[in-house]
Coordinates of C-alpha atoms and ligand atoms in Angstrom, one line a residue:
M1 CA -6.5 -35.5 141.8
S2 CA -5.1 -35.9 138.0
D3 CA -1.6 -36.7 136.8
G4 CA 0.8 -33.6 137.2
A5 CA -1.4 -31.4 139.2
G6 CA 0.4 -29.3 141.6
Q7 CA 3.6 -29.7 139.8
P8 CA 5.2 -26.6 138.2
P9 CA 4.6 -26.2 134.5
V10 CA 7.3 -27.3 132.1
V11 CA 9.3 -24.2 130.8
I12 CA 10.8 -25.0 127.3
V13 CA 11.6 -21.3 126.5
P14 CA 13.3 -18.2 128.2
E15 CA 10.9 -16.2 130.4
Q16 CA 10.8 -12.9 128.3
T17 CA 9.6 -15.0 125.1
N18 CA 6.5 -13.9 124.0
I19 CA 4.0 -16.2 122.3
T20 CA 1.3 -14.6 120.3
S21 CA -1.6 -16.9 119.0
G22 CA -4.9 -16.8 117.2
T23 CA -6.1 -13.8 115.1
A24 CA -3.9 -11.5 117.0
V25 CA -1.0 -13.0 114.9
Q26 CA -2.4 -12.0 111.7
E27 CA -3.5 -8.6 113.2
K28 CA 0.3 -8.0 114.2
L29 CA 1.7 -9.1 110.9
I30 CA -0.8 -7.4 108.6
T31 CA -0.5 -4.0 110.3
A32 CA 3.2 -4.1 109.8
A33 CA 2.7 -5.2 106.2
R34 CA 0.1 -2.5 105.6
V35 CA 2.3 0.3 107.0
F36 CA 5.0 -0.8 104.2
S37 CA 2.5 -0.8 101.5
D38 CA 0.9 2.4 102.4
L39 CA 4.4 4.0 102.2
L40 CA 4.6 3.4 98.6
K41 CA 1.1 4.0 97.7
P42 CA 1.6 7.8 97.0
T43 CA 4.4 7.1 94.5
F44 CA 2.3 4.9 92.4
G45 CA 1.3 5.6 88.9
P46 CA 1.8 8.5 86.6
K47 CA 0.6 11.0 89.2
G48 CA 2.6 9.4 91.9
L49 CA 4.9 11.6 94.0
D50 CA 8.7 11.1 94.9
K51 CA 10.1 10.1 98.2
M52 CA 13.4 11.8 99.4
L53 CA 15.9 9.2 101.0
Y54 CA 18.4 10.7 103.2
K55 CA 21.1 7.8 104.1
S56 CA 23.0 7.7 107.2
N57 CA 26.1 8.3 105.2
G58 CA 24.6 11.8 104.1
T59 CA 23.9 10.8 100.6
T60 CA 20.4 11.6 99.3
A61 CA 18.3 10.2 96.6
V62 CA 14.9 11.3 95.2
T63 CA 13.3 8.3 93.7
N64 CA 9.6 7.0 92.7
D65 CA 11.2 3.6 92.3
G66 CA 9.5 1.1 94.6
A67 CA 12.7 -1.2 94.4
K68 CA 15.0 1.6 95.4
I69 CA 13.0 2.8 98.3
V70 CA 12.6 -0.9 99.4
A71 CA 16.3 -1.3 99.2
E72 CA 17.2 1.8 101.3
L73 CA 14.7 1.2 103.9
L74 CA 16.3 -0.7 106.9
V75 CA 13.3 -2.8 107.6
K76 CA 13.3 -4.8 111.1
H77 CA 9.8 -6.1 111.4
P78 CA 9.6 -9.9 110.2
A79 CA 6.4 -9.3 108.3
A80 CA 8.0 -6.2 106.4
K81 CA 10.9 -8.4 105.7
M82 CA 8.9 -10.8 104.0
M83 CA 7.7 -8.0 101.8
V84 CA 11.2 -6.9 101.2
S85 CA 11.9 -10.3 100.0
M86 CA 9.0 -10.2 97.9
A87 CA 10.0 -6.7 96.3
N88 CA 13.5 -8.1 95.6
S89 CA 12.3 -11.0 93.9
Q90 CA 9.9 -8.8 91.7
E91 CA 12.8 -6.4 90.9
E92 CA 15.3 -9.3 90.1
N93 CA 12.9 -11.2 87.8
C94 CA 11.2 -8.2 86.0
G95 CA 12.7 -5.0 86.9
D96 CA 9.3 -3.3 87.3
G97 CA 5.9 -3.6 88.9
V98 CA 7.4 -3.5 92.6
T99 CA 5.1 -1.1 93.8
T100 CA 2.1 -3.0 92.2
T101 CA 3.1 -6.1 93.8
M102 CA 3.4 -4.3 97.4
L103 CA 0.0 -2.7 97.1
L104 CA -1.4 -6.0 95.8
C105 CA 0.0 -8.0 98.8
G106 CA -1.0 -5.1 101.6
S107 CA -4.4 -5.1 100.3
L108 CA -4.8 -8.9 99.9
L109 CA -3.8 -9.0 103.5
Q110 CA -6.2 -6.5 104.8
E111 CA -9.1 -7.9 103.0
G112 CA -7.9 -11.5 104.2
N113 CA -7.6 -10.1 107.9
N114 CA -11.1 -8.7 107.9
L115 CA -12.6 -12.1 107.1
L116 CA -10.3 -13.8 109.8
K117 CA -12.0 -11.4 112.1
K118 CA -15.3 -12.7 111.2
G119 CA -14.4 -16.1 112.0
L120 CA -13.0 -17.6 108.7
H121 CA -10.5 -20.3 108.9
P122 CA -7.1 -19.4 107.5
L123 CA -7.1 -22.4 105.3
T124 CA -10.4 -21.6 103.6
L125 CA -9.1 -18.2 102.9
V126 CA -6.1 -19.7 101.2
E127 CA -8.3 -22.1 99.3
G128 CA -10.3 -19.2 98.0
F129 CA -7.1 -17.1 97.1
R130 CA -5.7 -20.1 95.3
K131 CA -8.8 -20.6 93.3
S132 CA -8.9 -16.8 92.3
L133 CA -5.3 -16.6 91.3
E134 CA -6.0 -19.5 88.7
I135 CA -9.0 -17.5 87.5
A136 CA -6.9 -14.3 87.2
K137 CA -4.3 -16.4 85.1
Q138 CA -7.0 -17.7 82.7
Q139 CA -8.2 -14.2 82.4
I140 CA -4.6 -13.1 81.5
I141 CA -4.2 -15.5 78.8
L142 CA -7.6 -14.1 77.4
D143 CA -6.4 -10.3 77.5
S144 CA -3.0 -11.1 76.3
R145 CA -2.3 -9.1 72.8
K146 CA 0.2 -9.7 70.6
I147 CA 3.1 -7.2 70.4
D148 CA 3.6 -4.8 67.6
D149 CA 6.1 -1.9 67.2
E150 CA 3.6 0.7 68.8
K151 CA 3.0 -1.4 71.8
L152 CA 6.6 -2.0 72.4
L153 CA 7.0 1.7 72.3
A154 CA 4.1 2.0 74.9
V155 CA 5.6 -0.7 77.1
A156 CA 8.8 1.4 77.5
E157 CA 6.8 4.6 78.0
T158 CA 4.6 2.9 80.6
A159 CA 7.5 1.7 82.6
L160 CA 9.3 5.2 82.5
T161 CA 6.3 7.1 83.5
G162 CA 6.7 8.9 86.9
K163 CA 10.5 8.4 86.8
G164 CA 11.6 11.8 86.2
T165 CA 11.4 11.6 82.5
E166 CA 8.4 13.5 81.7
G167 CA 8.7 15.9 78.6
A168 CA 11.3 13.3 77.1
L169 CA 9.1 10.2 77.2
D170 CA 9.0 9.8 73.3
L171 CA 12.6 10.5 73.1
F172 CA 13.7 7.9 75.9
S173 CA 11.2 5.2 74.8
S174 CA 12.5 5.3 71.2
I175 CA 16.2 5.2 72.7
I176 CA 15.2 2.0 74.6
V177 CA 13.6 0.3 71.7
E178 CA 16.2 1.1 69.4
S179 CA 19.0 0.1 71.7
L180 CA 17.4 -3.3 72.3
T181 CA 16.8 -3.7 68.6
S182 CA 20.3 -2.9 67.7
I183 CA 21.8 -5.8 70.1
S184 CA 19.1 -8.1 68.8
E185 CA 21.4 -9.0 65.8
T186 CA 23.9 -10.6 68.1
Q187 CA 21.5 -11.9 70.8
E188 CA 18.5 -13.9 70.4
I189 CA 16.6 -12.3 73.4
P190 CA 18.3 -8.8 74.0
R191 CA 18.6 -8.1 77.6
A192 CA 19.1 -5.0 79.5
E193 CA 22.4 -6.0 80.9
N194 CA 23.9 -5.6 77.5
I195 CA 22.8 -1.6 77.6
A196 CA 25.3 0.3 79.4
M197 CA 24.6 3.7 80.7
F198 CA 26.9 6.8 80.6
K199 CA 26.2 10.2 82.2
S200 CA 27.7 12.8 80.0
N201 CA 27.1 15.5 82.7
T202 CA 26.5 18.1 80.0
G203 CA 23.3 19.8 78.3
N204 CA 20.0 18.4 79.6
I205 CA 17.9 15.3 79.2
H206 CA 16.7 16.1 75.8
D207 CA 20.6 15.7 74.5
S208 CA 20.5 12.0 75.6
K209 CA 21.4 9.8 72.8
I210 CA 22.1 6.1 71.8
I211 CA 25.9 5.3 71.2
H212 CA 26.4 2.2 69.3
G213 CA 29.2 1.3 71.3
V214 CA 30.7 2.6 74.8
A215 CA 31.8 5.6 76.6
F216 CA 34.0 6.0 79.2
R217 CA 36.1 8.5 81.0
R218 CA 39.9 8.3 81.1
R219 CA 42.9 10.6 80.8
V220 CA 44.3 10.5 77.4
L221 CA 47.9 10.2 78.1
M222 CA 49.3 12.3 75.2
D223 CA 47.8 15.4 73.5
S224 CA 49.3 14.0 70.1
L225 CA 47.3 11.0 70.1
P226 CA 44.4 11.2 67.4
N227 CA 41.4 12.4 68.8
K228 CA 39.2 11.7 65.9
L229 CA 39.2 8.3 63.7
S230 CA 36.8 6.8 61.4
D231 CA 36.2 3.2 60.4
V232 CA 38.6 1.8 63.2
K233 CA 39.8 -1.6 63.8
V234 CA 40.0 -2.0 67.5
A235 CA 42.3 -4.1 69.7
V236 CA 41.3 -5.1 73.2
I237 CA 44.2 -6.2 75.3
S238 CA 43.5 -6.9 79.1
G239 CA 47.3 -6.9 80.4
D240 CA 50.0 -4.1 79.9
I241 CA 51.6 -3.0 76.9
K242 CA 55.1 -2.8 78.1
I243 CA 58.2 -4.5 78.1
R244 CA 58.0 -7.3 80.8
K245 CA 59.7 -6.6 84.2
M246 CA 62.1 -9.1 85.7
S247 CA 60.2 -11.1 88.3
R248 CA 63.4 -11.4 90.5
T249 CA 66.0 -8.6 91.4
A250 CA 69.1 -9.1 89.1
E251 CA 72.1 -7.1 88.6
I252 CA 73.7 -6.7 85.2
Q253 CA 77.3 -5.6 85.1
I254 CA 78.2 -3.4 82.5
T255 CA 82.2 -2.8 81.9
S256 CA 82.0 -0.8 78.8
A257 CA 80.1 2.1 77.2
D258 CA 79.5 -0.1 74.2
Q259 CA 77.5 -2.6 76.5
L260 CA 75.6 0.2 78.1
E261 CA 74.5 1.3 74.7
A262 CA 73.8 -2.3 73.3
F263 CA 71.7 -2.8 76.6
V264 CA 69.6 0.5 76.1
D265 CA 69.3 -0.4 72.3
A266 CA 68.1 -3.8 73.1
E267 CA 65.4 -2.4 75.5
Q268 CA 64.3 0.1 72.6
D269 CA 64.2 -2.8 70.2
R270 CA 61.7 -4.8 72.4
K271 CA 59.4 -1.8 72.7
N272 CA 59.8 -1.1 68.9
S273 CA 58.9 -4.6 68.2
I274 CA 55.9 -4.6 70.6
S275 CA 54.9 -1.3 68.6
Q276 CA 55.3 -2.8 65.4
S277 CA 53.0 -5.8 66.3
L278 CA 50.3 -3.5 67.1
I279 CA 50.9 -1.6 63.8
D280 CA 51.0 -4.7 62.0
S281 CA 47.8 -5.9 63.3
G282 CA 46.1 -3.0 61.5
A283 CA 44.5 -1.8 64.7
S284 CA 44.3 1.9 65.0
L285 CA 42.4 2.0 68.4
V286 CA 44.1 0.0 71.1
L287 CA 42.2 -0.5 74.6
C288 CA 44.3 -1.9 77.3
G289 CA 43.6 -2.9 80.9
G290 CA 46.9 -2.1 82.3
E291 CA 49.7 0.3 81.8
I292 CA 51.0 1.4 78.4
D293 CA 54.9 2.3 78.2
R294 CA 55.5 6.1 77.3
D295 CA 57.9 5.0 74.4
I296 CA 55.3 2.7 72.7
L297 CA 52.7 5.5 73.0
H298 CA 54.9 7.6 71.3
N299 CA 55.4 5.3 68.3
L300 CA 51.6 4.5 68.3
A301 CA 50.8 8.3 68.2
D302 CA 53.4 8.7 65.3
N303 CA 51.2 5.9 63.3
N304 CA 47.9 7.6 64.2
I305 CA 47.1 5.0 66.5
L306 CA 45.1 5.9 69.5
A307 CA 45.8 4.0 72.8
V308 CA 43.9 4.3 76.1
G309 CA 45.2 2.3 79.1
E310 CA 44.4 1.4 82.5
L311 CA 40.6 0.6 81.7
D312 CA 38.7 -1.6 84.5
S313 CA 37.6 -5.1 83.6
S314 CA 33.8 -3.9 82.8
E315 CA 35.0 -1.5 80.5
I316 CA 37.3 -4.1 78.7
H317 CA 34.5 -6.6 78.7
N318 CA 32.0 -3.9 77.1
S319 CA 34.5 -2.6 74.7
A320 CA 34.8 -6.1 73.3
S321 CA 31.3 -6.8 73.4
S322 CA 30.4 -3.7 71.6
T323 CA 33.3 -3.8 68.9
G324 CA 33.1 -7.6 68.5
A325 CA 36.8 -7.8 69.5
K326 CA 38.4 -10.7 71.3
V327 CA 40.2 -9.8 74.6
V328 CA 43.8 -10.9 74.3
D329 CA 46.0 -11.3 77.4
S330 CA 49.2 -9.9 76.0
I331 CA 50.2 -8.0 73.0
S332 CA 52.2 -11.0 71.5
D333 CA 48.9 -12.9 71.2
I334 CA 47.5 -10.3 69.1
E335 CA 46.2 -11.4 65.6
T336 CA 44.1 -9.6 62.9
K337 CA 41.2 -11.9 63.5
D338 CA 41.1 -10.7 67.0
L339 CA 40.3 -7.0 66.1
G340 CA 36.7 -5.6 66.5
F341 CA 35.3 -2.6 64.5
C342 CA 34.0 0.7 65.3
G343 CA 32.6 3.4 63.0
S344 CA 34.2 6.2 65.0
V345 CA 36.2 7.1 68.0
V346 CA 36.2 10.6 69.3
W347 CA 37.9 12.0 72.7
E348 CA 37.0 15.2 74.0
R349 CA 38.7 17.3 76.8
N350 CA 36.5 19.9 78.8
E351 CA 39.1 22.6 79.2
A352 CA 36.7 24.7 81.4
S353 CA 36.1 22.1 83.8
D354 CA 38.8 20.8 86.2
M355 CA 38.1 17.2 85.0
V356 CA 41.1 15.5 84.9
E357 CA 39.5 12.9 82.7
D358 CA 38.5 12.9 79.0
I359 CA 35.6 11.6 77.6
I360 CA 36.1 8.7 75.0
R361 CA 33.3 7.6 72.9
I362 CA 33.5 4.6 70.6
D363 CA 30.5 4.6 68.3
G364 CA 29.0 3.2 65.1
C365 CA 29.8 -0.6 65.9
K366 CA 28.5 -3.0 63.4
K367 CA 26.2 -5.7 64.9
P368 CA 27.3 -4.5 68.6
G369 CA 26.8 -7.0 71.4
L370 CA 26.5 -3.9 73.9
V371 CA 25.3 -0.4 73.3
T372 CA 25.3 2.7 75.5
I373 CA 22.7 5.3 76.5
D374 CA 24.4 8.6 77.0
V375 CA 22.3 10.4 79.5
G376 CA 22.3 14.2 79.2
G377 CA 21.8 16.5 82.2
A378 CA 23.7 17.5 85.2
G379 CA 24.7 14.0 86.3
D380 CA 23.0 15.0 90.0
I381 CA 20.3 13.1 91.7
A382 CA 17.8 13.7 89.0
T383 CA 19.9 12.0 86.4
E384 CA 20.2 8.8 88.8
E385 CA 16.2 8.9 88.9
I386 CA 16.4 9.0 84.8
I387 CA 18.9 6.1 84.9
R388 CA 16.6 4.0 87.1
G389 CA 13.5 4.8 85.1
L390 CA 15.6 3.9 81.8
H391 CA 16.5 0.7 83.6
D392 CA 12.7 -0.4 84.2
G393 CA 11.9 0.5 80.6
L394 CA 14.7 -1.5 79.4
R395 CA 13.8 -4.6 81.6
A396 CA 10.0 -4.2 80.5
A397 CA 10.6 -3.7 76.8
S398 CA 13.2 -6.7 76.8
L399 CA 10.5 -8.9 78.7
A400 CA 8.0 -7.8 76.1
M401 CA 10.2 -8.7 73.2
E402 CA 10.8 -12.2 74.8
D403 CA 7.0 -12.8 75.9
Q404 CA 5.7 -11.3 72.6
E405 CA 2.6 -10.5 74.4
V406 CA 1.4 -7.5 76.5
L407 CA -1.6 -6.8 78.9
P408 CA -3.3 -3.3 79.5
G409 CA -2.1 -1.2 82.2
G410 CA -3.7 1.5 84.0
G411 CA -5.5 -0.8 86.1
A412 CA -7.4 -2.4 83.1
I413 CA -6.0 -6.0 83.7
H414 CA -6.5 -5.8 87.2
S415 CA -10.1 -4.6 87.3
R416 CA -10.7 -7.4 84.6
I417 CA -9.3 -10.0 86.8
A418 CA -11.6 -8.5 89.9
H419 CA -14.4 -9.0 87.4
A420 CA -13.7 -12.4 86.2
V421 CA -13.2 -13.7 90.0
R422 CA -16.5 -11.9 91.0
I423 CA -18.4 -13.6 88.5
S424 CA -17.0 -17.2 89.3
S425 CA -17.2 -16.7 92.9
E426 CA -21.1 -16.6 92.7
S427 CA -21.2 -20.3 91.5
E428 CA -19.0 -21.0 94.5
P429 CA -21.2 -22.8 97.3
G430 CA -18.6 -22.8 100.2
R431 CA -17.1 -20.3 102.3
A432 CA -14.4 -19.9 100.0
R433 CA -16.5 -17.6 98.0
L434 CA -15.9 -14.8 100.7
A435 CA -12.2 -15.1 100.0
M436 CA -12.8 -14.8 96.2
E437 CA -14.8 -11.6 96.9
A438 CA -12.1 -10.3 99.0
F439 CA -9.6 -11.3 96.1
S440 CA -11.6 -9.3 93.6
R441 CA -11.8 -6.4 96.0
A442 CA -8.0 -6.4 96.4
M443 CA -7.5 -6.3 92.7
E444 CA -9.2 -3.1 92.7
T445 CA -6.6 -1.4 94.7
I446 CA -4.7 -0.9 91.5
P447 CA -6.9 1.3 89.7
G448 CA -8.1 2.7 93.1
A449 CA -4.4 3.9 93.8
L450 CA -4.1 5.5 90.4
V451 CA -7.4 7.2 91.0
E452 CA -6.4 8.5 94.6
N453 CA -2.8 9.7 93.4
S454 CA -4.5 11.9 90.7
G455 CA -6.6 13.7 93.4
N456 CA -10.1 12.0 92.2
D457 CA -12.5 10.3 94.3
A458 CA -11.7 6.4 94.4
L459 CA -15.0 5.2 95.5
D460 CA -16.9 6.9 92.7
S461 CA -14.4 6.0 90.0
I462 CA -14.1 2.2 91.2
L463 CA -17.9 2.0 90.9
E464 CA -17.9 3.5 87.3
L465 CA -15.0 1.2 86.4
R466 CA -16.9 -1.8 87.6
A467 CA -19.8 -0.9 85.5
A468 CA -17.9 -0.2 82.6
T469 CA -15.6 -3.4 82.8
R470 CA -18.9 -5.3 82.5
N471 CA -18.5 -4.5 78.8
Q472 CA -15.7 -6.7 77.8
E473 CA -15.0 -5.4 74.4
H474 CA -12.5 -2.6 75.3
F475 CA -9.9 -2.4 78.3
I476 CA -11.2 0.0 80.5
G477 CA -9.1 1.6 83.3
I478 CA -7.7 4.8 84.8
D479 CA -5.8 7.1 82.4
E480 CA -2.8 9.4 83.1
N481 CA -5.3 12.0 84.3
G482 CA -7.1 9.7 86.9
K483 CA -10.3 9.4 84.8
V484 CA -12.1 6.0 83.9
S485 CA -11.4 5.6 80.2
V486 CA -10.4 3.2 77.4
I487 CA -6.7 2.2 77.8
D488 CA -4.8 2.1 74.6
K489 CA -1.3 3.5 75.5
A490 CA -0.3 2.0 78.8
W491 CA 0.9 -1.6 78.2
H492 CA 3.0 -4.2 80.4
P493 CA 4.8 -7.3 79.3
R494 CA 2.8 -10.3 80.6
T495 CA 5.3 -11.5 82.5
I496 CA 5.5 -8.3 84.7
I497 CA 1.7 -8.8 85.7
T498 CA 1.8 -12.6 86.1
E499 CA 4.8 -12.5 88.4
S500 CA 3.6 -9.8 90.5
L501 CA 0.3 -11.4 91.0
Q502 CA 1.9 -14.5 91.9
L503 CA 4.3 -13.2 94.3
A504 CA 1.7 -11.1 96.1
C505 CA -0.5 -14.1 96.4
E506 CA 2.3 -16.4 97.7
T507 CA 3.6 -13.7 100.4
T508 CA -0.3 -13.1 101.5
I509 CA -0.6 -16.9 101.8
G510 CA 2.6 -17.3 103.6
M511 CA 1.5 -14.9 106.4
L512 CA -1.8 -16.2 106.7
R513 CA -0.5 -19.6 107.4
I514 CA 1.3 -18.4 110.4
D515 CA -0.6 -19.4 113.7
Q516 CA 1.8 -18.4 116.4
V517 CA 4.5 -15.9 116.5
I518 CA 7.2 -16.7 119.2
S519 CA 9.0 -13.8 119.8
S520 CA 12.4 -14.2 121.9
R521 CA 12.7 -10.4 122.3
G522 CA 9.3 -10.4 124.1
D523 CA 7.7 -8.1 121.5
Ligands
ATP1 N1 0.3 6.7 80.4 C1 -0.5 6.0 81.6 N2 -2.0 5.9 81.7 C2 -2.3 4.9 82.5 N3 -1.7 4.3 83.6 C3 -0.4 4.3 83.6 C4 0.3 5.1 82.5 N4 1.6 5.1 82.7 C5 1.7 4.1 83.6 N5 0.6 3.6 84.3 C6 0.4 2.8 85.1 O1 1.0 3.0 86.4 C7 1.4 1.9 87.3 C8 2.7 1.9 87.3 O2 3.3 2.8 88.4 P1 4.7 2.7 89.0 O3 5.7 2.5 87.8 O4 4.9 3.9 90.0 O5 4.7 1.5 89.7 P2 5.2 0.0 89.5 O6 5.6 -0.2 88.0 O7 4.4 -0.9 90.1 O8 6.5 -0.1 90.3 P3 8.0 0.3 90.2 O9 8.0 1.1 88.7 O10 8.3 1.5 91.3 O11 8.8 -0.6 90.3 C9 0.8 0.9 86.3 O12 -0.2 0.3 86.9 C10 0.6 1.5 84.9 O13 -0.3 0.7 84.2
MG2 MG1 6.9 1.2 86.9

């Protein structure tokens, strides 16, 4: 009898723990991940449809944006969670290309799973995918094109496509490029964070425009304050504009009428001196993070100075960035050199609505560090989607300015990568060749999904595309009507494509390397 026979087995985990091993593991993970990528597939590309998200708190959103959909889904499955973190990384690093990444990952997993079922070792699969990724990176270098003005506009337009901006693509792409260009004087690489969004809640999307400054909503406290100023010096103060209150309770005994008068006069003098220091600074617009005393406000109005108080910290920061003003803590610190400048400031009150807040627009800043896109339209869920689209466009255009290189969209780059990997796989002697072929097919998911969403037959188009891609002279992909054709209007910054490919591969490899799932919940 061998040692240990007849003894009870050693139990190291609770009874309900379920351990899955072998190919069943990948089956389990990959099915969950596929469900997730299939969910996003119909939203992909110019002909992608939207999802309506109805949240538990009753708010709704209608969106085509991969990142938004992923963020709203309360994903439970561990495999889907891995995809969520992949989507988040893509969104954080690039701001666009989330759906592409999800589709690539889903398809790599499915192709990988088919090979595992045929008996290929997971590590051979990983090796083949790694080799393919290197070939893809070389192809990306070969296919990168230098950016020019036309391509920069196309980058913005490609990222905006399908995000509720149809009919105004030209307008929005030029707004995106102009806004980034106008902050490029103060910043080496203009970033999307320095472009603010403002919903005007009036007109329609065609009324959208760029404000070379900031806009916000606040009640202007006195009607007599000037409502239109030009060539304005701007003071930005983070604290209050009022006389300081005693920090402790104190009692002042007044025994005669003269003393009372002197006390009131002294208080008035202090207010006058605060007003005077603002007037002397030369500012005609005073923006303040705290309260403004009414008497001081009167003095300022008499001197044709507009003062707006109770701004929040981001409004203070944005105003200072766009006008070039230095934020000072209190009025006593203000000096002429701390002032910023703007070409005009206007505030308007919509008497017809019951809005208690006025719209204040600060425009015409010279060399602004921040500009604002004033988005027209009703300010409803459609406007929210446009803002998400603008955000994608801004991030993409900013990356293109940084990279200085772009790659063709419409699935063209992915089908060229597929072609390059397929050609290389032919000289691969080992089993990794199977993985490379699988990688190559997975790349074709991108043009395939574009065709499918436009209602055409994916199989025929992919075969046509494969044949056309052999001719390496032009970039051939799927155009906005779902037809195989030369792509010259859809461009992406290089980083978006490289990053999405890298992330999709890493996540797939991460899942393929798992050999056991140990579930303490028993599922
Ligand atoms: N005018 C166009 N012609 C051809 N293809 C286009 C055009 N505009 C966009 N595309 C393609 O559509 C795809 C982008 O679709 P979409 O914006 O829905 O997904 P994503 O950018 O991957 O993810 P998301 O924007 O949700 O983060 C890209 O492959 C892009 O090249
Ligand atoms: Mg996009």
